XYZ file of C-alpha atoms in Angstrom:
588
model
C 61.383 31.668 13.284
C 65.093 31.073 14.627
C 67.284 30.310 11.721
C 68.254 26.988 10.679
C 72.441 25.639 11.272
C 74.499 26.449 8.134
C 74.677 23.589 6.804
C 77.387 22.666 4.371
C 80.001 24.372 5.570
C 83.655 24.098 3.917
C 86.638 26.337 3.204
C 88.776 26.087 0.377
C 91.525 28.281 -1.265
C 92.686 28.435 -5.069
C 95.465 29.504 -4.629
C 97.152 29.569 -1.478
C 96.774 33.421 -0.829
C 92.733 33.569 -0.450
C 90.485 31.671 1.345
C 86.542 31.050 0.388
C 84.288 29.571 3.016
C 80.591 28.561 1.504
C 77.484 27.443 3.311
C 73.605 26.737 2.698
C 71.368 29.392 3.852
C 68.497 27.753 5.185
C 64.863 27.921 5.390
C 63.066 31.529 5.485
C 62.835 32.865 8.755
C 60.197 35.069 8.113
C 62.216 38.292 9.815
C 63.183 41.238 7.908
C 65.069 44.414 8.253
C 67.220 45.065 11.548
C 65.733 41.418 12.531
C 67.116 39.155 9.575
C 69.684 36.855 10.085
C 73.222 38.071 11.110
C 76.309 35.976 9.937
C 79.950 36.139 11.970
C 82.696 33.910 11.206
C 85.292 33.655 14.384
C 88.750 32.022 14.027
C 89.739 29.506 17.599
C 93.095 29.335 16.987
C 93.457 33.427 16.821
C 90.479 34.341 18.567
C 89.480 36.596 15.949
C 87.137 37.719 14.084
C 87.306 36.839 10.200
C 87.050 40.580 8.334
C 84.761 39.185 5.365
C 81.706 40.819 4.365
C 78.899 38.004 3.528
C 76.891 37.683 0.652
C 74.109 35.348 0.049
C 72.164 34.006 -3.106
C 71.431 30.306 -3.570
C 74.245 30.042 -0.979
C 75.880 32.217 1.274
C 79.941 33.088 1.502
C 82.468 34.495 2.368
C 86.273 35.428 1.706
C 89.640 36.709 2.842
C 93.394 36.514 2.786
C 95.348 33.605 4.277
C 98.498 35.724 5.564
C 100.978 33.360 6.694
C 98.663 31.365 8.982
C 97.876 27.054 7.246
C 95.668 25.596 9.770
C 92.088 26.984 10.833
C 89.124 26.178 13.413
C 86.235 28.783 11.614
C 83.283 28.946 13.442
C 80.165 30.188 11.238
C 77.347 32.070 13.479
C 74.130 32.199 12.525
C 71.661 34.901 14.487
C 68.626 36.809 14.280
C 66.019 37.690 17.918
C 64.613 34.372 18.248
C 67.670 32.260 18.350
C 71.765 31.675 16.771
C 72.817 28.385 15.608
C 76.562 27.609 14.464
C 78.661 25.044 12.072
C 82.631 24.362 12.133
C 85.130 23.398 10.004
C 88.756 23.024 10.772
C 91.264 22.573 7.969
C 94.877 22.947 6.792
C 94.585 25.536 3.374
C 97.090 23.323 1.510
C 94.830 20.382 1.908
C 91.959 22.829 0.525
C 93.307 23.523 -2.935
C 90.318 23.810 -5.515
C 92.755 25.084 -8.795
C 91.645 27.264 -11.216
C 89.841 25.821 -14.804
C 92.123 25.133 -17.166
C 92.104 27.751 -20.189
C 93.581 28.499 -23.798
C 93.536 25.056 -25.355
C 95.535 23.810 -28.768
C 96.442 20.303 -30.050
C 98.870 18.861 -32.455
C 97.465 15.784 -34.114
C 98.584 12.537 -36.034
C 96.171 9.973 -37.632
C 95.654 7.906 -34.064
C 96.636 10.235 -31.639
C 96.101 14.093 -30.197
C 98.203 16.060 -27.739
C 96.588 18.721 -25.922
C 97.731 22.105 -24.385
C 96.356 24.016 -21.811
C 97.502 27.095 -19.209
C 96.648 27.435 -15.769
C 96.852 30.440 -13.092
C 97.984 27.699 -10.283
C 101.610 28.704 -10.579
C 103.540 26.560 -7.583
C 100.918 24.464 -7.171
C 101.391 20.860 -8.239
C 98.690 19.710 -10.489
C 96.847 16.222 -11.647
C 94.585 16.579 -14.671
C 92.337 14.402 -15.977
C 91.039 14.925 -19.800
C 87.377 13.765 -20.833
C 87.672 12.720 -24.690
C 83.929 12.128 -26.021
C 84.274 9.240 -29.298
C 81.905 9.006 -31.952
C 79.848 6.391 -30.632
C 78.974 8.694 -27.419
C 81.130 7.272 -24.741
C 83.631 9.474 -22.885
C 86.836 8.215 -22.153
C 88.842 9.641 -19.126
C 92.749 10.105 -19.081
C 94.938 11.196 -16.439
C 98.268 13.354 -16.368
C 100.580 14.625 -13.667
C 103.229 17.048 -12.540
C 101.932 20.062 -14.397
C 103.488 22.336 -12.397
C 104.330 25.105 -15.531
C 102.661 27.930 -17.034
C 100.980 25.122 -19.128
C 100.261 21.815 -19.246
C 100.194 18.697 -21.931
C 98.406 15.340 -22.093
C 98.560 12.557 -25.448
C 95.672 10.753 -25.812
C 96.230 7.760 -28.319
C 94.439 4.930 -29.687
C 92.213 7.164 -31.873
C 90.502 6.651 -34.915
C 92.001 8.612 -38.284
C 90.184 11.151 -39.413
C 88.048 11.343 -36.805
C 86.227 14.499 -34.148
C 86.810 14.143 -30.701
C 85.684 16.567 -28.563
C 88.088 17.185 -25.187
C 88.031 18.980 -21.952
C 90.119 19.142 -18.557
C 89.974 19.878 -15.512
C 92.730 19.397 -12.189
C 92.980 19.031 -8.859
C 95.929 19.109 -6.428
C 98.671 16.826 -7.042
C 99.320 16.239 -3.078
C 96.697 16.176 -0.246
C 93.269 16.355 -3.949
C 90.958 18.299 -2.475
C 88.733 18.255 -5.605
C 88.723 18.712 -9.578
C 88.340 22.236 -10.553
C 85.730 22.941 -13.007
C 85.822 21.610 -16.211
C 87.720 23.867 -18.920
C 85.722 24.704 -22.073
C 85.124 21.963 -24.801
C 87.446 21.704 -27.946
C 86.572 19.652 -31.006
C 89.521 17.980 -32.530
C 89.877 15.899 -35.897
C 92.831 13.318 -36.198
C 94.767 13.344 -39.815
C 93.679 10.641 -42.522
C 94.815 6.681 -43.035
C 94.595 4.527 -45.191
C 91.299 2.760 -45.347
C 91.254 0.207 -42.726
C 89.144 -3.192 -43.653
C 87.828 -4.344 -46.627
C 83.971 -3.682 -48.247
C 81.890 -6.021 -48.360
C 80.784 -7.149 -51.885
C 78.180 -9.035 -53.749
C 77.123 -9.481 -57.241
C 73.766 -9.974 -59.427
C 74.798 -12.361 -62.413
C 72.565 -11.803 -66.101
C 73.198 -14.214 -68.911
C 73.336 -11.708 -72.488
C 74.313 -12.353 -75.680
C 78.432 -13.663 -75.689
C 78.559 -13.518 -72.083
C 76.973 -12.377 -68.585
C 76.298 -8.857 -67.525
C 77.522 -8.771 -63.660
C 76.265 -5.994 -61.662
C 79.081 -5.431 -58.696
C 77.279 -4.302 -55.268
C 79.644 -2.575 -52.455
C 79.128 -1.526 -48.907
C 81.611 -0.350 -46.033
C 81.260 -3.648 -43.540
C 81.143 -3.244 -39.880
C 84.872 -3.126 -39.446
C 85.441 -0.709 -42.232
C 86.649 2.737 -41.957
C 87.524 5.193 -44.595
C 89.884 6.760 -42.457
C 89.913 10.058 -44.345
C 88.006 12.091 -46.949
C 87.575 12.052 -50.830
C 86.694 8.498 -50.550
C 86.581 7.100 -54.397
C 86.241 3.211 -55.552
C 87.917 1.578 -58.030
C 86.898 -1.887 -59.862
C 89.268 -4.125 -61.562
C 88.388 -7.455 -63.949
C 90.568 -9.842 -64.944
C 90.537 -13.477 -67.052
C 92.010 -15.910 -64.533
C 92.867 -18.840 -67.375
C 95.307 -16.109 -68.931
C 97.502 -13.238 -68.511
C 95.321 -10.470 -69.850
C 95.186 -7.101 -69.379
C 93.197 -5.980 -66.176
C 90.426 -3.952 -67.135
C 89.255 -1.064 -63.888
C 87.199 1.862 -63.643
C 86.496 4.449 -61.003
C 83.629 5.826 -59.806
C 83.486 8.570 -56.832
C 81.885 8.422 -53.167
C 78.437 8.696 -54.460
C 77.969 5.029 -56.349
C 77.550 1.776 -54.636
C 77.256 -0.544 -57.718
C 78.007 -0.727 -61.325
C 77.711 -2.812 -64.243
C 80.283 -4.515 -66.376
C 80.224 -7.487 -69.358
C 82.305 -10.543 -68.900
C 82.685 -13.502 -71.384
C 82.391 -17.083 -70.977
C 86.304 -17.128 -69.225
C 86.627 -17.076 -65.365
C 87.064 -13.861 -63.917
C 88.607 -12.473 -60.844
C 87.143 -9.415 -59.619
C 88.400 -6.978 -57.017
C 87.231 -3.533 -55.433
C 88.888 -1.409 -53.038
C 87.929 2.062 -51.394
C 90.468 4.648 -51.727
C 91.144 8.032 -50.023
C 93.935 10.807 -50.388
C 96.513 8.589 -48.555
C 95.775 5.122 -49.681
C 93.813 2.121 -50.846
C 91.879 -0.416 -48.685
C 92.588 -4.302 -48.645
C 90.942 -5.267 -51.966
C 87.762 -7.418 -51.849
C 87.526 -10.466 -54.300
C 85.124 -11.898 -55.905
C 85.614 -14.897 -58.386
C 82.899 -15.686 -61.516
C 84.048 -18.972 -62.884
C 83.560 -20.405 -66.692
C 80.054 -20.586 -68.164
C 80.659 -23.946 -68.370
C 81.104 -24.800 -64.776
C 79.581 -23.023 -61.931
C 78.249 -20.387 -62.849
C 75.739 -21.801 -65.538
C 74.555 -24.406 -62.876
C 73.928 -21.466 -60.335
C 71.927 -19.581 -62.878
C 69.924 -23.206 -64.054
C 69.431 -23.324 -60.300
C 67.900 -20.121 -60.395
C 64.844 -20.852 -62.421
C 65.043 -24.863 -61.328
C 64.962 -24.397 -57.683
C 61.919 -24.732 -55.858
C 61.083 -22.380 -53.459
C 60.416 -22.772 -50.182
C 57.868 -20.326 -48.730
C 59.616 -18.816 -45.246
C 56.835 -16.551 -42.208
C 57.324 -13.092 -41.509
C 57.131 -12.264 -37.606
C 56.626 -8.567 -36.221
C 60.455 -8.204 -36.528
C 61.276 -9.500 -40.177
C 61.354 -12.738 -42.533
C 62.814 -15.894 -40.679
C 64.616 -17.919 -42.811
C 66.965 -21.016 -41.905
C 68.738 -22.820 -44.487
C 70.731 -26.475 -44.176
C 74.376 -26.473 -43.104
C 76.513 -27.664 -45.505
C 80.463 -27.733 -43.738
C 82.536 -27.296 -47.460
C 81.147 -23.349 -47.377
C 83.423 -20.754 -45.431
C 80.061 -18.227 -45.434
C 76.753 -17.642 -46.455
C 75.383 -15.076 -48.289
C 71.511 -14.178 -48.815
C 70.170 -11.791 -51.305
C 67.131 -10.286 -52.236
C 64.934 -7.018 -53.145
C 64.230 -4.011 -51.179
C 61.281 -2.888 -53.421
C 60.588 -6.216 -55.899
C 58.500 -4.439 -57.925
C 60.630 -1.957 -59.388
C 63.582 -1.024 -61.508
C 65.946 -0.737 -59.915
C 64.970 -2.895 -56.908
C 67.215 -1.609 -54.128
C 69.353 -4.499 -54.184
C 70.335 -5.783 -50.707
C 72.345 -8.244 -49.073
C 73.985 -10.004 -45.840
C 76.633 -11.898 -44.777
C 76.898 -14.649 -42.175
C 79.463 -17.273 -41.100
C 79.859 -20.606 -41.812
C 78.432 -21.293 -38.511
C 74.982 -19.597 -38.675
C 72.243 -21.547 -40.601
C 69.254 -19.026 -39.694
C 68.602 -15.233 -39.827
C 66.093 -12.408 -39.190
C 65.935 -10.572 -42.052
C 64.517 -7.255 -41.544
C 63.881 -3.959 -43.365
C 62.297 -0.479 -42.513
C 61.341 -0.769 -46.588
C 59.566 -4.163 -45.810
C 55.674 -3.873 -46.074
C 52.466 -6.020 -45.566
C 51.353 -7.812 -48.618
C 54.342 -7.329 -50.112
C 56.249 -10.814 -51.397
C 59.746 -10.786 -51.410
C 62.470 -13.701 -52.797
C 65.621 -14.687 -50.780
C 68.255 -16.593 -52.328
C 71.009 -18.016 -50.664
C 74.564 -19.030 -51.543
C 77.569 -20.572 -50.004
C 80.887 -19.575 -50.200
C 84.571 -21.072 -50.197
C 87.178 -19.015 -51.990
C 85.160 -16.074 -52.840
C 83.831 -18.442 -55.146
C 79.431 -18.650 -54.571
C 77.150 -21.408 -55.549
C 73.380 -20.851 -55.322
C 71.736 -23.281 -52.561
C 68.490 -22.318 -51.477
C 65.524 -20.383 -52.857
C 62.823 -18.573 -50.019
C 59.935 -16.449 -50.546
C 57.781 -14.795 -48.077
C 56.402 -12.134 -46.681
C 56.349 -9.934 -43.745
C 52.675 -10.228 -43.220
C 50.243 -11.570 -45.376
C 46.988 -9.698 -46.645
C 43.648 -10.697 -48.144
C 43.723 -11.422 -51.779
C 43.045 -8.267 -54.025
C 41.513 -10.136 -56.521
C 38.546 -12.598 -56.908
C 38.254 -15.643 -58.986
C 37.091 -15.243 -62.305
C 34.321 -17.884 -62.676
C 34.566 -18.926 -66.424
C 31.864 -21.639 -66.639
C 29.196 -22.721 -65.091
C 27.450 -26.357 -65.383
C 23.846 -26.475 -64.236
C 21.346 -29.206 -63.302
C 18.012 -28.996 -61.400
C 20.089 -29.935 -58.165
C 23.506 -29.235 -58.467
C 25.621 -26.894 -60.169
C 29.266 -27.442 -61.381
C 31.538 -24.008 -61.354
C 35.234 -23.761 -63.441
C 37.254 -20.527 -62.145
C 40.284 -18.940 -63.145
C 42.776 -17.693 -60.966
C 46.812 -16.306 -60.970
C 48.625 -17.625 -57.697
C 51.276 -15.635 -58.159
C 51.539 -11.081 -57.523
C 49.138 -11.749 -54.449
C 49.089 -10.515 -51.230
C 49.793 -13.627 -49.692
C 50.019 -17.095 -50.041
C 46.933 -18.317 -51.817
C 45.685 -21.548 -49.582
C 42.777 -22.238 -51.193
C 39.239 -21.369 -52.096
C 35.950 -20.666 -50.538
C 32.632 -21.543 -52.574
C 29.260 -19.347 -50.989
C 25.996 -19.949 -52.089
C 21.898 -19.262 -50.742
C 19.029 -19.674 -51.584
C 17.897 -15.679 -52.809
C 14.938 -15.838 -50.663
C 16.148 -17.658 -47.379
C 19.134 -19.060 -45.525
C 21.263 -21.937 -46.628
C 21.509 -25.193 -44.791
C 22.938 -27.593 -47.399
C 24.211 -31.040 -46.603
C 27.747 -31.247 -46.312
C 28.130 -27.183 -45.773
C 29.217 -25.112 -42.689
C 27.328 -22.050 -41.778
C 28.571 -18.984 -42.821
C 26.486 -15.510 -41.414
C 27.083 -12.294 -43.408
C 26.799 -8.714 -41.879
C 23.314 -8.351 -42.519
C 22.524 -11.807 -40.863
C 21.680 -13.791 -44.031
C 23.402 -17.408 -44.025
C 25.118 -18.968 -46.734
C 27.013 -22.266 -46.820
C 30.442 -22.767 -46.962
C 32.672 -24.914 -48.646
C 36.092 -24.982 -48.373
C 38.619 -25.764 -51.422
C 42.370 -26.616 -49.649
C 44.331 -27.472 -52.729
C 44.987 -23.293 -54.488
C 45.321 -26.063 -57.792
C 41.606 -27.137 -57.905
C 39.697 -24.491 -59.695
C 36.499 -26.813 -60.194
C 33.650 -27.474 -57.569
C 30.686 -28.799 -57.427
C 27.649 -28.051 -54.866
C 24.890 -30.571 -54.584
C 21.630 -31.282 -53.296
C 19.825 -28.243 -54.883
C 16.604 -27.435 -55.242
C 15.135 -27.591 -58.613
C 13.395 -24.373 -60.099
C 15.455 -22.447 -57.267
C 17.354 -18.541 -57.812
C 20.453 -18.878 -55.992
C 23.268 -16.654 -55.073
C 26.741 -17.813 -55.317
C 30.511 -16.486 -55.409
C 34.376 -18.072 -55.008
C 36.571 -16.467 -53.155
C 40.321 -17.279 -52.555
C 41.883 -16.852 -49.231
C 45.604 -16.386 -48.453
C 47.259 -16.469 -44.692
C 46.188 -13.176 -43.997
C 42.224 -14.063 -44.563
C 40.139 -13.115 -47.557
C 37.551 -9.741 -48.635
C 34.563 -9.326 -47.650
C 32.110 -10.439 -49.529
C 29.721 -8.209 -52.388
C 29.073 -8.889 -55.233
C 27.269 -12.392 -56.031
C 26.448 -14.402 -58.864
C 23.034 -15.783 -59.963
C 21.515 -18.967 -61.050
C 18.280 -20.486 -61.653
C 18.104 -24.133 -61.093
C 15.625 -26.212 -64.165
C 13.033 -28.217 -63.560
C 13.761 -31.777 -62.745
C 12.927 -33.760 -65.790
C 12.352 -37.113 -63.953
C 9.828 -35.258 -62.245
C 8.549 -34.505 -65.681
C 8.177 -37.424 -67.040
C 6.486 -38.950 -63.917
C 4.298 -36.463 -63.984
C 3.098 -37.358 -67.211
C 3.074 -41.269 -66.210
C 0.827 -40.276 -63.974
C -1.144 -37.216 -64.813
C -1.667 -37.258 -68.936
C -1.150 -41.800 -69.263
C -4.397 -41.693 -67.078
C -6.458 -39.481 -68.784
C -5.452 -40.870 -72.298
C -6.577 -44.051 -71.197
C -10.385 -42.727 -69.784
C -10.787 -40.590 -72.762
C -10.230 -43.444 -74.780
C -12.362 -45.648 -72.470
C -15.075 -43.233 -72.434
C -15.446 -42.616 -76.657
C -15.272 -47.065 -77.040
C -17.663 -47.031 -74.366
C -20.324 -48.876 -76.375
C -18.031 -50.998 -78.651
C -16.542 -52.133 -74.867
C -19.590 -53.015 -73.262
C -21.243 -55.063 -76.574
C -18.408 -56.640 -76.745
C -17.820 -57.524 -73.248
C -21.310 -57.702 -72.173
C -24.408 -57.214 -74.584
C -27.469 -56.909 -74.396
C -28.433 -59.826 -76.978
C -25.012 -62.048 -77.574
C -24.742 -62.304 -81.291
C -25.456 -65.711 -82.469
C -22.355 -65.910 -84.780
C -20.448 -65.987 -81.167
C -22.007 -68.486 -79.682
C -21.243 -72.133 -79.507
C -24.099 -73.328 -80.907
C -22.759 -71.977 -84.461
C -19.847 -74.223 -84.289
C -21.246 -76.185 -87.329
C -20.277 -76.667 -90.451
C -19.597 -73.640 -92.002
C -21.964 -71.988 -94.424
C -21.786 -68.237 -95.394
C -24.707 -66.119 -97.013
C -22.596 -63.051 -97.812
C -20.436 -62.678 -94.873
C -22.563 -64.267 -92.549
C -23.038 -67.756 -91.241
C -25.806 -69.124 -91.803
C -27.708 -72.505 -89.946
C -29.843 -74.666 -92.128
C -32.019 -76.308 -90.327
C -31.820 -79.603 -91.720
C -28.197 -79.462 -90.108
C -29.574 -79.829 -86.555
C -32.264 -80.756 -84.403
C -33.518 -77.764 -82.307
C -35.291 -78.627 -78.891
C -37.747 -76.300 -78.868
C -38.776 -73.681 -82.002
C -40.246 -70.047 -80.791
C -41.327 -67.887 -83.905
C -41.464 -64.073 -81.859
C -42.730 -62.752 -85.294
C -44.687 -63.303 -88.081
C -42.857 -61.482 -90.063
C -39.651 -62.861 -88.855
C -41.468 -65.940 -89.164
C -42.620 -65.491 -92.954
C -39.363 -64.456 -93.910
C -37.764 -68.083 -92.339
């Protein structure tokens, strides 16, 4: 193939005595040997021939001296037996000048600023330099210098942190007719000197009533806008009564504590910490505890009077929002890391008197994990407890169930009594669920929902709203029934699965009973009976011969032989006389 136009062709000197020229070398002309590519570069102006020898790698070039000639028309010839192509590029050599990287670099420092040194091989050559400081916080900042024009050069960059690394490099270009910026010179690390801490920590405190006083645990943090501005960093505490001139009490305690514990009596006290390094102290921070009496005894009544308010988590943390109130300069809110242990990994934040909500987030927060917020107000480092929250992140099923301590039975309904601690759950505890079934077949009691287990059985639901109740009772049973029941409690996040039941027999109904007997054994009685006075009945309902001592005819006068009556016949006049027997008859 014919070979392709050098493309990217420039010239450029470093420094004023030799020239470079550079170009791409195109695509692959599939010619080897005596028929590769052939390179010439021809000067117009002279009409000559450049004397360079060309060398080629990722790029091609190719270099010679200036002599006393400035301005150039090179022509770059490209050539092989299919075909030449050509590029041009006509420049003056002092408008070419690529320096030289700067080398050999020292500084002299001072807390906020560094000076850097540098040399340079551009002697006569006017120089701009431009220094690349990378800060802490991985931005670059860019500073320029000019008229370096010696054996080396300086630039002051200021505005720096103390104690601080920066890391520099430099580079430079010409100071008349830039060309471009050389490469860049090799990186130097550089630390400022040490301050004086700049800002103040931020403080808190966790207030415990003893015996004689209050044991105050002191909390400290470096804030946003502190720095420590040097090395060695140490803390020192100091506690003071504020009604009278005592004798300020302080400790120290090195780089490695963030809290400590002192005991105060019933007097106010001011409190102060400050950060210190090898040069100075910080702007102390203040915290005031006022008289048992006052303040601080209402803020620790509030503490266990308070209700509090339960607060959602979201994916991101615990919202909580809390009432402005305008006499408060800030807000503080408090709480536990790890609430179930000792210590709890204490935390705390900060916020204006112009915020009334916050996201409160943690990479130690977990599901099913409740943690308390408490939130204070402050106005001359003074704090007064507002607002208890409690929440959690996400709420999980409850790990416990109900313990059912009593059951009250009838033939169709049964009464159950349950035990249950709300609080060291997984979640807020909403209410309760009561399941029961028949053993032997699905559920479909009046007044229940439907409720279809894994294995397909159904039981019915009810649903308890008030976590208080802990009594329930399910109607319309069947008597002489095994059932299978269970309470469960559920919480925001849901409740367990359910698996292991507990099992009743319903009794017999005993109006049932009794009508049974009404009309089962009352019946029978009364045949049996009917059936052995059979014969005393029916004579005396309906004999065979009526006895005479029932009949109206014996309505006489009475007469008794023994215990019967007896009728003379001289008392009445018979119509008619029948004698059935002689015998009968003889005895009459």
């Amino acid at each position: 193939e014919p070979p392709d136009v050098p493309n990217n062709f420039t010239c450029q000197t470093q420094d004023m005595k030799r020239v470079i020229c550079t170009w791409s070398q195109g695509g692959d002309t599939y010619l080897y040997g005596p028929h590769s590519p052939k390179y010439t570069l021809f000067e117009e102006f002279s009409k000559k021939f450049i004397p360079c020898t060309v060398s080629c790698s990722e790029q091609c070039s190719c270099s010679w001296d200036v002599g006393q000639q400035r301005i150039f028309n090179i022509t770059v010839t490209v050539e092989n037996p299919l075909g030449k192509k050509t590029s041009m590029d006509v420049f003056d050599v002092t408008h070419r000048i690529y320096p030289t990287a700067p080398f050999q670099l020292w500084e002299e420092c001072t807390n906020t600023e560094i000076t850097l040194y540098w040399k340079h091989k551009n002697k006569g050559i006017e120089l701009v330099c431009q220094t690349e400081v990378l800060q802490p916080n991985g931005k670059t900042r860019l500073q320029n210098s000019s008229g370096t024009h010696l054996d080396y050069s300086s630039i002051t960059v200021g505005g720096l942190q103390p104690y601080t690394e920066y890391t520099a490099r430099i580079r430079c270009g010409a100071a008349q007719h830039f060309w471009r910026w050389s490469e860049w010179s090799k990186a130097r690390t550089v630390r400022t000197m040490e301050s004086s801490p700049s800002g103040k920590l931020d403080i808190w405190r966790e207030i415990t009533p003893v015996l004689g006083g209050w044991n105050v645990t002191l909390f400290w943090k470096q804030a946003p806008k502190f720095q420590a501005n040097g090395r060695n960093i140490s803390y020192e505490v100091t506690w003071e009564k504020i009604e009278e001139g005592s004798k300020p009490e302080t400790i120290s305690l090195s780089s490695v504590y963030n809290s400590t514990s002192i005991f105060i009596d019933n007097h106010s006290y001011r409190i102060s910490i400050v950060a210190k390094n090898n040069v100075n102290c910080s702007l102390p921070s203040v915290l005031i505890i006022p008289r048992a009496t006052e303040a601080l005894f209402c803020s620790f009544l509030g503490t266990e009077l308070l209700e509090e308010e339960q607060v959602n988590g979201t994916d991101d943390g615990i919202f909580i929002s809390w009432e402005t109130r305008h006499m408060y300069d800030s807000y503080v809110i408090d709480w536990c890391n790890f609430p179930m242990l000792q210590p709890c990994d204490f935390q705390w934040k900060r916020f204006d008197s112009n915020t009334t909500s916050a996201l409160i987030n943690s990479a130690a927060f977990v599901p099913g994990v409740r943690y308390k917020f408490h939130i204070y107000g402050l106005v001359a480092n003074r704090a007064s407890l507002l607002e208890k929250k409690t929440g959690y992140l996400k709420e999980l099923p409850p790990l416990y169930d109900p313990t059912v301590e009593k059951i009250d039975l009838t033939s169709n309904a049964v009464t159950l009594f349950w035990d249950y601690n709300l609080t060291n759950e997984s979640g807020f505890v909403r209410g309760y669920h009561v399941y029961v079934s028949p053993v032997q077949e699905d559920c479909s009691l009046e007044g229940s929902k439907k409720h279809i287990l894994p294995d397909d059985s159904v039981l019915c639901k009810y649903t308890i709203e008030n976590p208080e109740e802990k009594k329930y009772t399910v109607k319309h049973l069947l008597p002489n029934t095994k059932y299978r029941l269970v309470v469960k409690a559920y919480t925001g996040g849901g409740e367990t699965p359910i698996v292991n039941f507990r099992f009743i027999d319903t009794p017999f109904n005993s109006n049932m009973l009794y009508l049974l007997v009404l009309l089962v054994l009352v019946p029978s009685f009364v045949a049996a009976l009917c059936h052995w006075k059979i014969k005393w009945v029916m004579e005396g309902c309906c004999p065979e011969i009526p006895s005479p001592s029932r009949s109206k005819a014996l309505s006489f006068k009475e007469f008794k032989i023994g215990s019967e009556k007896v009728l003379r016949i001289s008392d009445c006049i018979p119509d008619v006389l029948a004698v059935d027997n002689m015998v009968e008859a003889q005895k009459l």
